[in-house]
Amino acid sequence: MGDGWHTQTRRFETQERAAVASGQGLNGESPAAWHRGRRASRTPAPGRTQSRRACGATSQLRHLQLAPMADNEQAALEDAAFGFLGRHLPQPWDAAQAAAGRAAPFTTLTYAQSLDGFIARPGQQVALSSRASMVLTHALRASHDAILVGIGTLLCDNPSLSTRFVTRGPPPHHASPPSHPRPVILDSKLQCPLSCKAMDRRPLVLTVESTDAQTLERRLALTERGAVVVTVPHNAQGRIDIAAALAMLRSRHGIRSVMIEGGSQVIRECLSSQAVAIDRLIVTVAPMLLGSGVHALAGMGMSSDAGPPSAQRADHADMPRLADVVYEQFGRDMVMAASVVKTA
């Protein structure tokens, strides 16, 4: 695993520092810094309230803290994590690959689930990942330019989307402290809270076209807070077109690698849509049985025949196929890495 994936990000950081020093924005955007967890020097607009809705907690606790560990033990966990990822994620693009004009970033889809396939329980905080697999997740974050989540995950968990559980970045340079990936939030209705943790790092908030006055006001408030709000196409269901969003991240923002971390609707759409190219799937399976809750893949591959979901049949021919499948144990958890092959 080389450091080339972060070259573009570091270039943006250098440009951004120069823009801040000159008092001008970068490419017409607000000069608020997004990297290294620095907060934009703005306050939320008066009268703003956070969007709230019933939701299920995801696999990580809202304010998860890990107990202190000896340096050599932490280093061993990071060695194992980066070693695993180095075998299953590509080396940085070389000039020939860049010239080939790949439209989308290298995309890794990852999530943690119970043994019976659930990623969350409504109204409860469920910690699925062991310490070793949590370090793996943060090493994975440190190995990508951006991290993408749906608005549901943001509203439920307010995740930091940081690399705080690793002390260094990927080889060969092992930058310390490691870079945080840039947050990317799929938010078709602009529900992103102005006080969320991700706002500290100048997130890209992707939304759909709207002329609604309240939405336009919300867009302005997010921009003033330091977010970069970008309009992208929507699909037939009115949700953000993830394939178009990924292409935009590559072409307009120079992002070459994206880690997609959920939630369940985003996971299902990424795997079921023929238009969304997923290069690697990394799934952590915890030795736990939840029995009920939010299932990672429920409803995938169902036919469009009329009738309730229970009466529909699964169309397995349209399901993606996994190739180059490998398993490795991290702490108590089993981690699977695979390539995703989609049928035409």
CSV table of N, CA, C and O in Angstrom, one decimal, residues 203-308:
chain,number,residue,atom,x,y,z
A,203,PRO,N,-16.9,19.0,4.9
A,203,PRO,CA,-17.4,17.9,4.1
A,203,PRO,C,-18.0,18.3,2.8
A,203,PRO,O,-18.4,19.4,2.6
A,204,LEU,N,-18.0,17.3,1.9
A,204,LEU,CA,-18.8,17.5,0.6
A,204,LEU,C,-20.2,16.9,0.9
A,204,LEU,O,-20.3,15.7,1.2
A,205,VAL,N,-21.2,17.8,0.8
A,205,VAL,CA,-22.6,17.4,1.0
A,205,VAL,C,-23.2,17.3,-0.3
A,205,VAL,O,-23.4,18.3,-1.0
A,206,LEU,N,-23.6,16.1,-0.7
A,206,LEU,CA,-24.2,15.9,-2.0
A,206,LEU,C,-25.7,15.8,-2.0
A,206,LEU,O,-26.2,15.1,-1.1
A,207,THR,N,-26.3,16.6,-2.8
A,207,THR,CA,-27.8,16.7,-2.8
A,207,THR,C,-28.3,16.7,-4.2
A,207,THR,O,-27.6,16.7,-5.1
A,208,VAL,N,-29.7,16.8,-4.3
A,208,VAL,CA,-30.3,16.9,-5.6
A,208,VAL,C,-30.9,18.3,-5.8
A,208,VAL,O,-31.0,19.1,-4.9
A,209,GLU,N,-31.2,18.6,-7.1
A,209,GLU,CA,-31.7,19.9,-7.4
A,209,GLU,C,-33.0,20.2,-6.7
A,209,GLU,O,-33.9,19.4,-6.6
A,210,SER,N,-33.1,21.4,-6.2
A,210,SER,CA,-34.3,21.9,-5.5
A,210,SER,C,-34.5,23.4,-5.6
A,210,SER,O,-33.5,24.1,-5.4
A,211,THR,N,-35.7,23.8,-5.8
A,211,THR,CA,-35.9,25.3,-5.8
A,211,THR,C,-36.8,25.7,-4.6
A,211,THR,O,-37.2,26.8,-4.4
A,212,ASP,N,-37.0,24.7,-3.7
A,212,ASP,CA,-37.7,25.0,-2.4
A,212,ASP,C,-37.0,26.0,-1.6
A,212,ASP,O,-35.8,25.9,-1.4
A,213,ALA,N,-37.7,27.0,-1.1
A,213,ALA,CA,-37.0,28.1,-0.4
A,213,ALA,C,-36.3,27.6,0.9
A,213,ALA,O,-35.2,28.1,1.2
A,214,GLN,N,-37.0,26.7,1.6
A,214,GLN,CA,-36.4,26.2,2.8
A,214,GLN,C,-35.1,25.4,2.5
A,214,GLN,O,-34.1,25.6,3.3
A,215,THR,N,-35.1,24.7,1.4
A,215,THR,CA,-33.9,23.9,1.0
A,215,THR,C,-32.8,24.9,0.6
A,215,THR,O,-31.6,24.7,1.0
A,216,LEU,N,-33.1,25.9,-0.1
A,216,LEU,CA,-32.1,26.9,-0.5
A,216,LEU,C,-31.5,27.6,0.7
A,216,LEU,O,-30.3,27.9,0.8
A,217,GLU,N,-32.3,27.9,1.7
A,217,GLU,CA,-31.9,28.5,2.9
A,217,GLU,C,-30.9,27.6,3.7
A,217,GLU,O,-29.9,28.0,4.2
A,218,ARG,N,-31.3,26.3,3.7
A,218,ARG,CA,-30.5,25.3,4.4
A,218,ARG,C,-29.2,25.2,3.7
A,218,ARG,O,-28.1,25.0,4.3
A,219,ARG,N,-29.2,25.2,2.4
A,219,ARG,CA,-27.9,25.1,1.6
A,219,ARG,C,-27.0,26.2,2.0
A,219,ARG,O,-25.8,26.0,2.1
A,220,LEU,N,-27.5,27.4,2.1
A,220,LEU,CA,-26.7,28.6,2.4
A,220,LEU,C,-26.1,28.4,3.8
A,220,LEU,O,-24.9,28.7,4.1
A,221,ALA,N,-26.9,27.9,4.8
A,221,ALA,CA,-26.4,27.7,6.1
A,221,ALA,C,-25.3,26.7,6.2
A,221,ALA,O,-24.3,26.9,6.9
A,222,LEU,N,-25.4,25.6,5.4
A,222,LEU,CA,-24.4,24.6,5.4
A,222,LEU,C,-23.1,25.2,4.8
A,222,LEU,O,-22.0,24.9,5.3
A,223,THR,N,-23.3,26.0,3.7
A,223,THR,CA,-22.1,26.6,3.1
A,223,THR,C,-21.4,27.5,4.0
A,223,THR,O,-20.2,27.6,4.1
A,224,GLU,N,-22.2,28.3,4.7
A,224,GLU,CA,-21.6,29.3,5.7
A,224,GLU,C,-20.9,28.5,6.8
A,224,GLU,O,-19.9,29.0,7.4
A,225,ARG,N,-21.4,27.4,7.1
A,225,ARG,CA,-20.8,26.6,8.2
A,225,ARG,C,-19.5,25.9,7.8
A,225,ARG,O,-18.7,25.4,8.6
A,226,GLY,N,-19.2,25.9,6.5
A,226,GLY,CA,-17.9,25.3,6.0
A,226,GLY,C,-18.1,24.1,5.1
A,226,GLY,O,-17.1,23.6,4.5
A,227,ALA,N,-19.3,23.6,4.9
A,227,ALA,CA,-19.5,22.5,4.0
A,227,ALA,C,-19.5,22.9,2.5
A,227,ALA,O,-19.8,24.1,2.2
A,228,VAL,N,-19.2,22.0,1.6
A,228,VAL,CA,-19.3,22.3,0.2
A,228,VAL,C,-20.5,21.5,-0.3
A,228,VAL,O,-20.4,20.3,-0.4
A,229,VAL,N,-21.5,22.2,-0.6
A,229,VAL,CA,-22.8,21.5,-1.1
A,229,VAL,C,-22.7,21.4,-2.6
A,229,VAL,O,-22.6,22.4,-3.3
A,230,VAL,N,-22.9,20.2,-3.1
A,230,VAL,CA,-22.8,19.9,-4.5
A,230,VAL,C,-24.1,19.3,-5.0
A,230,VAL,O,-24.6,18.3,-4.4
A,231,THR,N,-24.7,19.7,-6.1
A,231,THR,CA,-25.9,19.1,-6.7
A,231,THR,C,-25.4,18.1,-7.6
A,231,THR,O,-24.6,18.3,-8.5
A,232,VAL,N,-26.0,16.9,-7.5
A,232,VAL,CA,-25.8,15.8,-8.4
A,232,VAL,C,-27.1,15.2,-8.9
A,232,VAL,O,-28.1,15.5,-8.3
A,233,PRO,N,-27.1,14.4,-9.9
A,233,PRO,CA,-28.3,13.8,-10.5
A,233,PRO,C,-29.0,12.9,-9.5
A,233,PRO,O,-28.3,12.3,-8.6
A,234,HIS,N,-30.3,12.6,-9.6
A,234,HIS,CA,-31.0,11.7,-8.8
A,234,HIS,C,-31.5,10.5,-9.7
A,234,HIS,O,-31.5,10.6,-10.9
A,235,ASN,N,-31.8,9.4,-9.0
A,235,ASN,CA,-32.3,8.3,-9.7
A,235,ASN,C,-33.8,8.3,-9.8
A,235,ASN,O,-34.5,9.3,-9.4
A,236,ALA,N,-34.4,7.2,-10.3
A,236,ALA,CA,-35.9,7.2,-10.5
A,236,ALA,C,-36.7,7.3,-9.2
A,236,ALA,O,-37.8,7.8,-9.2
A,237,GLN,N,-36.0,7.0,-8.0
A,237,GLN,CA,-36.7,7.0,-6.7
A,237,GLN,C,-36.5,8.4,-6.1
A,237,GLN,O,-36.9,8.6,-4.9
A,238,GLY,N,-35.8,9.3,-6.8
A,238,GLY,CA,-35.6,10.6,-6.2
A,238,GLY,C,-34.4,10.7,-5.3
A,238,GLY,O,-34.1,11.7,-4.7
A,239,ARG,N,-33.7,9.6,-5.1
A,239,ARG,CA,-32.5,9.5,-4.3
A,239,ARG,C,-31.2,9.9,-5.1
A,239,ARG,O,-31.3,9.8,-6.3
A,240,ILE,N,-30.2,10.2,-4.5
A,240,ILE,CA,-28.9,10.6,-5.2
A,240,ILE,C,-28.4,9.4,-6.0
A,240,ILE,O,-28.4,8.3,-5.6
A,241,ASP,N,-28.1,9.7,-7.2
A,241,ASP,CA,-27.5,8.7,-8.1
A,241,ASP,C,-26.0,8.5,-7.7
A,241,ASP,O,-25.2,9.3,-7.9
A,242,ILE,N,-25.8,7.3,-7.0
A,242,ILE,CA,-24.5,7.1,-6.4
A,242,ILE,C,-23.4,7.0,-7.5
A,242,ILE,O,-22.3,7.5,-7.3
A,243,ALA,N,-23.7,6.4,-8.6
A,243,ALA,CA,-22.7,6.2,-9.7
A,243,ALA,C,-22.3,7.6,-10.2
A,243,ALA,O,-21.1,7.9,-10.4
A,244,ALA,N,-23.3,8.5,-10.4
A,244,ALA,CA,-23.0,9.9,-10.9
A,244,ALA,C,-22.2,10.6,-9.8
A,244,ALA,O,-21.3,11.4,-10.1
A,245,ALA,N,-22.5,10.4,-8.5
A,245,ALA,CA,-21.8,11.1,-7.5
A,245,ALA,C,-20.4,10.7,-7.4
A,245,ALA,O,-19.5,11.5,-7.2
A,246,LEU,N,-20.1,9.4,-7.6
A,246,LEU,CA,-18.7,8.9,-7.6
A,246,LEU,C,-17.9,9.5,-8.7
A,246,LEU,O,-16.8,9.9,-8.6
A,247,ALA,N,-18.5,9.5,-9.9
A,247,ALA,CA,-17.8,10.1,-11.1
A,247,ALA,C,-17.5,11.6,-10.8
A,247,ALA,O,-16.5,12.1,-11.2
A,248,MET,N,-18.5,12.3,-10.2
A,248,MET,CA,-18.2,13.7,-9.9
A,248,MET,C,-17.1,13.9,-8.9
A,248,MET,O,-16.3,14.8,-9.0
A,249,LEU,N,-17.0,13.0,-7.9
A,249,LEU,CA,-15.9,13.1,-6.9
A,249,LEU,C,-14.5,13.0,-7.6
A,249,LEU,O,-13.6,13.7,-7.3
A,250,ARG,N,-14.5,12.1,-8.6
A,250,ARG,CA,-13.2,11.9,-9.4
A,250,ARG,C,-12.9,13.1,-10.3
A,250,ARG,O,-11.8,13.6,-10.3
A,251,SER,N,-13.9,13.6,-11.1
A,251,SER,CA,-13.7,14.6,-12.1
A,251,SER,C,-13.6,16.0,-11.5
A,251,SER,O,-12.7,16.8,-12.0
A,252,ARG,N,-14.4,16.3,-10.5
A,252,ARG,CA,-14.4,17.7,-10.0
A,252,ARG,C,-13.6,17.9,-8.8
A,252,ARG,O,-13.1,19.1,-8.5
A,253,HIS,N,-13.3,16.9,-8.0
A,253,HIS,CA,-12.6,17.1,-6.8
A,253,HIS,C,-11.3,16.3,-6.7
A,253,HIS,O,-10.6,16.3,-5.7
A,254,GLY,N,-11.0,15.6,-7.8
A,254,GLY,CA,-9.7,14.8,-7.8
A,254,GLY,C,-9.6,13.7,-6.8
A,254,GLY,O,-8.5,13.3,-6.5
A,255,ILE,N,-10.7,13.2,-6.3
A,255,ILE,CA,-10.7,12.1,-5.3
A,255,ILE,C,-10.5,10.8,-6.1
A,255,ILE,O,-11.3,10.4,-6.9
A,256,ARG,N,-9.4,10.1,-5.7
A,256,ARG,CA,-9.1,8.8,-6.4
A,256,ARG,C,-9.5,7.6,-5.7
A,256,ARG,O,-9.5,6.5,-6.3
A,257,SER,N,-9.8,7.7,-4.4
A,257,SER,CA,-10.2,6.5,-3.7
A,257,SER,C,-11.3,6.9,-2.7
A,257,SER,O,-11.2,7.9,-1.9
A,258,VAL,N,-12.4,6.1,-2.6
A,258,VAL,CA,-13.5,6.3,-1.7
A,258,VAL,C,-13.8,5.1,-0.9
A,258,VAL,O,-13.9,4.0,-1.5
A,259,MET,N,-14.0,5.3,0.4
A,259,MET,CA,-14.5,4.2,1.3
A,259,MET,C,-15.9,4.5,1.6
A,259,MET,O,-16.3,5.5,2.1
A,260,ILE,N,-16.8,3.5,1.2
A,260,ILE,CA,-18.2,3.7,1.5
A,260,ILE,C,-18.6,2.9,2.8
A,260,ILE,O,-18.3,1.7,2.8
A,261,GLU,N,-19.1,3.6,3.8
A,261,GLU,CA,-19.3,2.9,5.1
A,261,GLU,C,-20.7,2.8,5.5
A,261,GLU,O,-21.0,2.4,6.6
A,262,GLY,N,-21.7,3.0,4.6
A,262,GLY,CA,-23.1,2.7,5.0
A,262,GLY,C,-23.9,4.0,4.9
A,262,GLY,O,-23.5,5.0,4.4
A,263,GLY,N,-25.2,3.9,5.4
A,263,GLY,CA,-25.8,2.8,6.0
A,263,GLY,C,-26.4,1.7,5.1
A,263,GLY,O,-26.0,1.6,4.0
A,264,SER,N,-27.5,1.1,5.6
A,264,SER,CA,-28.0,-0.1,4.9
A,264,SER,C,-28.6,0.2,3.5
A,264,SER,O,-28.3,-0.6,2.6
A,265,GLN,N,-29.2,1.3,3.4
A,265,GLN,CA,-29.8,1.7,2.0
A,265,GLN,C,-28.7,1.9,1.0
A,265,GLN,O,-28.7,1.5,-0.1
A,266,VAL,N,-27.6,2.6,1.5
A,266,VAL,CA,-26.5,2.8,0.6
A,266,VAL,C,-25.8,1.5,0.3
A,266,VAL,O,-25.4,1.3,-0.9
A,267,ILE,N,-25.6,0.6,1.3
A,267,ILE,CA,-25.0,-0.7,1.0
A,267,ILE,C,-25.7,-1.4,-0.1
A,267,ILE,O,-25.1,-1.9,-1.0
A,268,ARG,N,-27.0,-1.5,0.1
A,268,ARG,CA,-27.9,-2.3,-0.9
A,268,ARG,C,-27.8,-1.7,-2.3
A,268,ARG,O,-27.7,-2.4,-3.2
A,269,GLU,N,-27.9,-0.4,-2.3
A,269,GLU,CA,-27.9,0.3,-3.6
A,269,GLU,C,-26.5,0.1,-4.3
A,269,GLU,O,-26.5,-0.1,-5.5
A,270,CYS,N,-25.4,0.2,-3.6
A,270,CYS,CA,-24.1,0.0,-4.1
A,270,CYS,C,-23.9,-1.4,-4.7
A,270,CYS,O,-23.3,-1.6,-5.8
A,271,LEU,N,-24.5,-2.4,-4.0
A,271,LEU,CA,-24.3,-3.8,-4.5
A,271,LEU,C,-25.3,-4.1,-5.6
A,271,LEU,O,-25.0,-4.9,-6.5
A,272,SER,N,-26.5,-3.6,-5.6
A,272,SER,CA,-27.5,-4.0,-6.5
A,272,SER,C,-27.5,-3.2,-7.8
A,272,SER,O,-27.9,-3.7,-8.9
A,273,SER,N,-27.0,-2.0,-7.8
A,273,SER,CA,-27.0,-1.2,-9.0
A,273,SER,C,-25.9,-1.6,-9.9
A,273,SER,O,-24.7,-1.6,-9.6
A,274,GLN,N,-26.3,-1.8,-11.2
A,274,GLN,CA,-25.3,-2.2,-12.2
A,274,GLN,C,-24.3,-1.0,-12.5
A,274,GLN,O,-23.2,-1.2,-12.9
A,275,ALA,N,-24.8,0.2,-12.3
A,275,ALA,CA,-24.0,1.4,-12.6
A,275,ALA,C,-23.0,1.7,-11.6
A,275,ALA,O,-22.0,2.4,-11.9
A,276,VAL,N,-23.1,1.2,-10.4
A,276,VAL,CA,-22.1,1.5,-9.3
A,276,VAL,C,-21.0,0.4,-9.3
A,276,VAL,O,-21.3,-0.7,-9.0
A,277,ALA,N,-19.8,0.8,-9.6
A,277,ALA,CA,-18.7,-0.1,-9.7
A,277,ALA,C,-18.1,-0.2,-8.3
A,277,ALA,O,-17.5,0.8,-7.8
A,278,ILE,N,-18.1,-1.3,-7.7
A,278,ILE,CA,-17.5,-1.6,-6.4
A,278,ILE,C,-16.2,-2.4,-6.6
A,278,ILE,O,-16.3,-3.6,-7.1
A,279,ASP,N,-15.1,-1.9,-6.3
A,279,ASP,CA,-13.8,-2.6,-6.5
A,279,ASP,C,-13.5,-3.6,-5.4
A,279,ASP,O,-13.0,-4.7,-5.7
A,280,ARG,N,-13.8,-3.3,-4.2
A,280,ARG,CA,-13.5,-4.2,-3.1
A,280,ARG,C,-14.7,-4.1,-2.1
A,280,ARG,O,-15.2,-3.1,-1.8
A,281,LEU,N,-15.0,-5.3,-1.6
A,281,LEU,CA,-16.0,-5.4,-0.5
A,281,LEU,C,-15.3,-6.0,0.7
A,281,LEU,O,-14.6,-7.1,0.6
A,282,ILE,N,-15.3,-5.3,1.8
A,282,ILE,CA,-14.7,-5.8,3.0
A,282,ILE,C,-15.7,-5.8,4.1
A,282,ILE,O,-16.2,-4.8,4.5
A,283,VAL,N,-16.0,-7.0,4.6
A,283,VAL,CA,-17.1,-7.2,5.6
A,283,VAL,C,-16.5,-7.8,6.8
A,283,VAL,O,-15.9,-8.8,6.8
A,284,THR,N,-16.8,-7.2,8.0
A,284,THR,CA,-16.4,-7.7,9.3
A,284,THR,C,-17.6,-8.5,9.8
A,284,THR,O,-18.7,-7.9,10.0
A,285,VAL,N,-17.5,-9.7,10.2
A,285,VAL,CA,-18.5,-10.5,10.8
A,285,VAL,C,-18.2,-10.8,12.2
A,285,VAL,O,-17.2,-11.4,12.6
A,286,ALA,N,-19.0,-10.3,13.1
A,286,ALA,CA,-18.8,-10.4,14.6
A,286,ALA,C,-19.5,-11.7,15.0
A,286,ALA,O,-20.6,-12.0,14.6
A,287,PRO,N,-19.0,-12.4,16.0
A,287,PRO,CA,-19.6,-13.7,16.5
A,287,PRO,C,-20.7,-13.3,17.5
A,287,PRO,O,-20.7,-13.7,18.7
A,288,MET,N,-21.7,-12.7,17.0
A,288,MET,CA,-22.9,-12.3,17.8
A,288,MET,C,-24.1,-12.6,17.0
A,288,MET,O,-24.1,-12.5,15.7
A,289,LEU,N,-25.2,-12.9,17.7
A,289,LEU,CA,-26.5,-13.0,17.1
A,289,LEU,C,-27.5,-11.9,17.6
A,289,LEU,O,-27.7,-11.9,18.8
A,290,LEU,N,-28.0,-11.1,16.7
A,290,LEU,CA,-28.9,-10.0,17.1
A,290,LEU,C,-30.3,-10.4,17.0
A,290,LEU,O,-31.2,-9.9,17.7
A,291,GLY,N,-30.7,-11.3,16.1
A,291,GLY,CA,-32.0,-11.8,16.0
A,291,GLY,C,-33.0,-10.9,15.2
A,291,GLY,O,-33.9,-11.4,14.5
A,292,SER,N,-32.8,-9.6,15.3
A,292,SER,CA,-33.6,-8.7,14.6
A,292,SER,C,-32.9,-7.4,14.5
A,292,SER,O,-31.9,-7.2,15.1
A,293,GLY,N,-33.5,-6.5,13.7
A,293,GLY,CA,-32.8,-5.2,13.5
A,293,GLY,C,-32.7,-4.8,12.1
A,293,GLY,O,-33.6,-5.1,11.2
A,294,VAL,N,-31.7,-4.0,11.8
A,294,VAL,CA,-31.5,-3.5,10.4
A,294,VAL,C,-30.6,-4.5,9.7
A,294,VAL,O,-29.4,-4.6,10.1
A,295,HIS,N,-31.1,-5.1,8.7
A,295,HIS,CA,-30.3,-6.1,8.0
A,295,HIS,C,-29.5,-5.4,6.8
A,295,HIS,O,-30.0,-4.6,6.1
A,296,ALA,N,-28.3,-5.8,6.7
A,296,ALA,CA,-27.4,-5.2,5.6
A,296,ALA,C,-28.0,-5.3,4.2
A,296,ALA,O,-27.9,-4.4,3.4
A,297,LEU,N,-28.5,-6.5,3.9
A,297,LEU,CA,-28.8,-6.8,2.5
A,297,LEU,C,-30.3,-7.2,2.3
A,297,LEU,O,-30.6,-7.7,1.2
A,298,ALA,N,-31.1,-7.1,3.3
A,298,ALA,CA,-32.5,-7.5,3.1
A,298,ALA,C,-33.2,-6.8,2.0
A,298,ALA,O,-33.1,-5.6,1.8
A,299,GLY,N,-33.9,-7.5,1.1
A,299,GLY,CA,-34.6,-7.0,0.0
A,299,GLY,C,-33.8,-6.9,-1.3
A,299,GLY,O,-34.4,-6.6,-2.4
A,300,MET,N,-32.5,-7.2,-1.2
A,300,MET,CA,-31.7,-7.2,-2.5
A,300,MET,C,-32.1,-8.3,-3.4
A,300,MET,O,-32.4,-9.4,-3.0
A,301,GLY,N,-32.2,-8.0,-4.7
A,301,GLY,CA,-32.4,-9.1,-5.7
A,301,GLY,C,-33.9,-9.5,-5.8
A,301,GLY,O,-34.2,-10.5,-6.4
A,302,MET,N,-34.8,-8.7,-5.2
A,302,MET,CA,-36.2,-9.0,-5.2
A,302,MET,C,-36.8,-8.6,-6.6
A,302,MET,O,-36.4,-7.6,-7.2
A,303,SER,N,-37.7,-9.4,-7.1
A,303,SER,CA,-38.3,-9.1,-8.4
A,303,SER,C,-39.2,-8.0,-8.3
A,303,SER,O,-39.6,-7.6,-7.2
A,304,SER,N,-39.6,-7.4,-9.4
A,304,SER,CA,-40.5,-6.2,-9.4
A,304,SER,C,-41.9,-6.6,-9.6
A,304,SER,O,-42.8,-5.8,-9.8
A,305,ASP,N,-42.2,-7.9,-9.4
A,305,ASP,CA,-43.6,-8.4,-9.5
A,305,ASP,C,-44.4,-7.7,-8.5
A,305,ASP,O,-44.0,-7.4,-7.4
A,306,ALA,N,-45.7,-7.5,-8.8
A,306,ALA,CA,-46.6,-6.9,-7.9
A,306,ALA,C,-46.8,-7.8,-6.7
A,306,ALA,O,-46.7,-9.0,-6.7
A,307,GLY,N,-47.2,-7.2,-5.6
A,307,GLY,CA,-47.4,-8.0,-4.4
A,307,GLY,C,-46.5,-7.6,-3.2
A,307,GLY,O,-45.5,-6.8,-3.5
A,308,PRO,N,-46.8,-8.0,-2.0
A,308,PRO,CA,-46.0,-7.6,-0.9
A,308,PRO,C,-44.6,-8.3,-1.0
A,308,PRO,O,-44.4,-9.2,-1.7
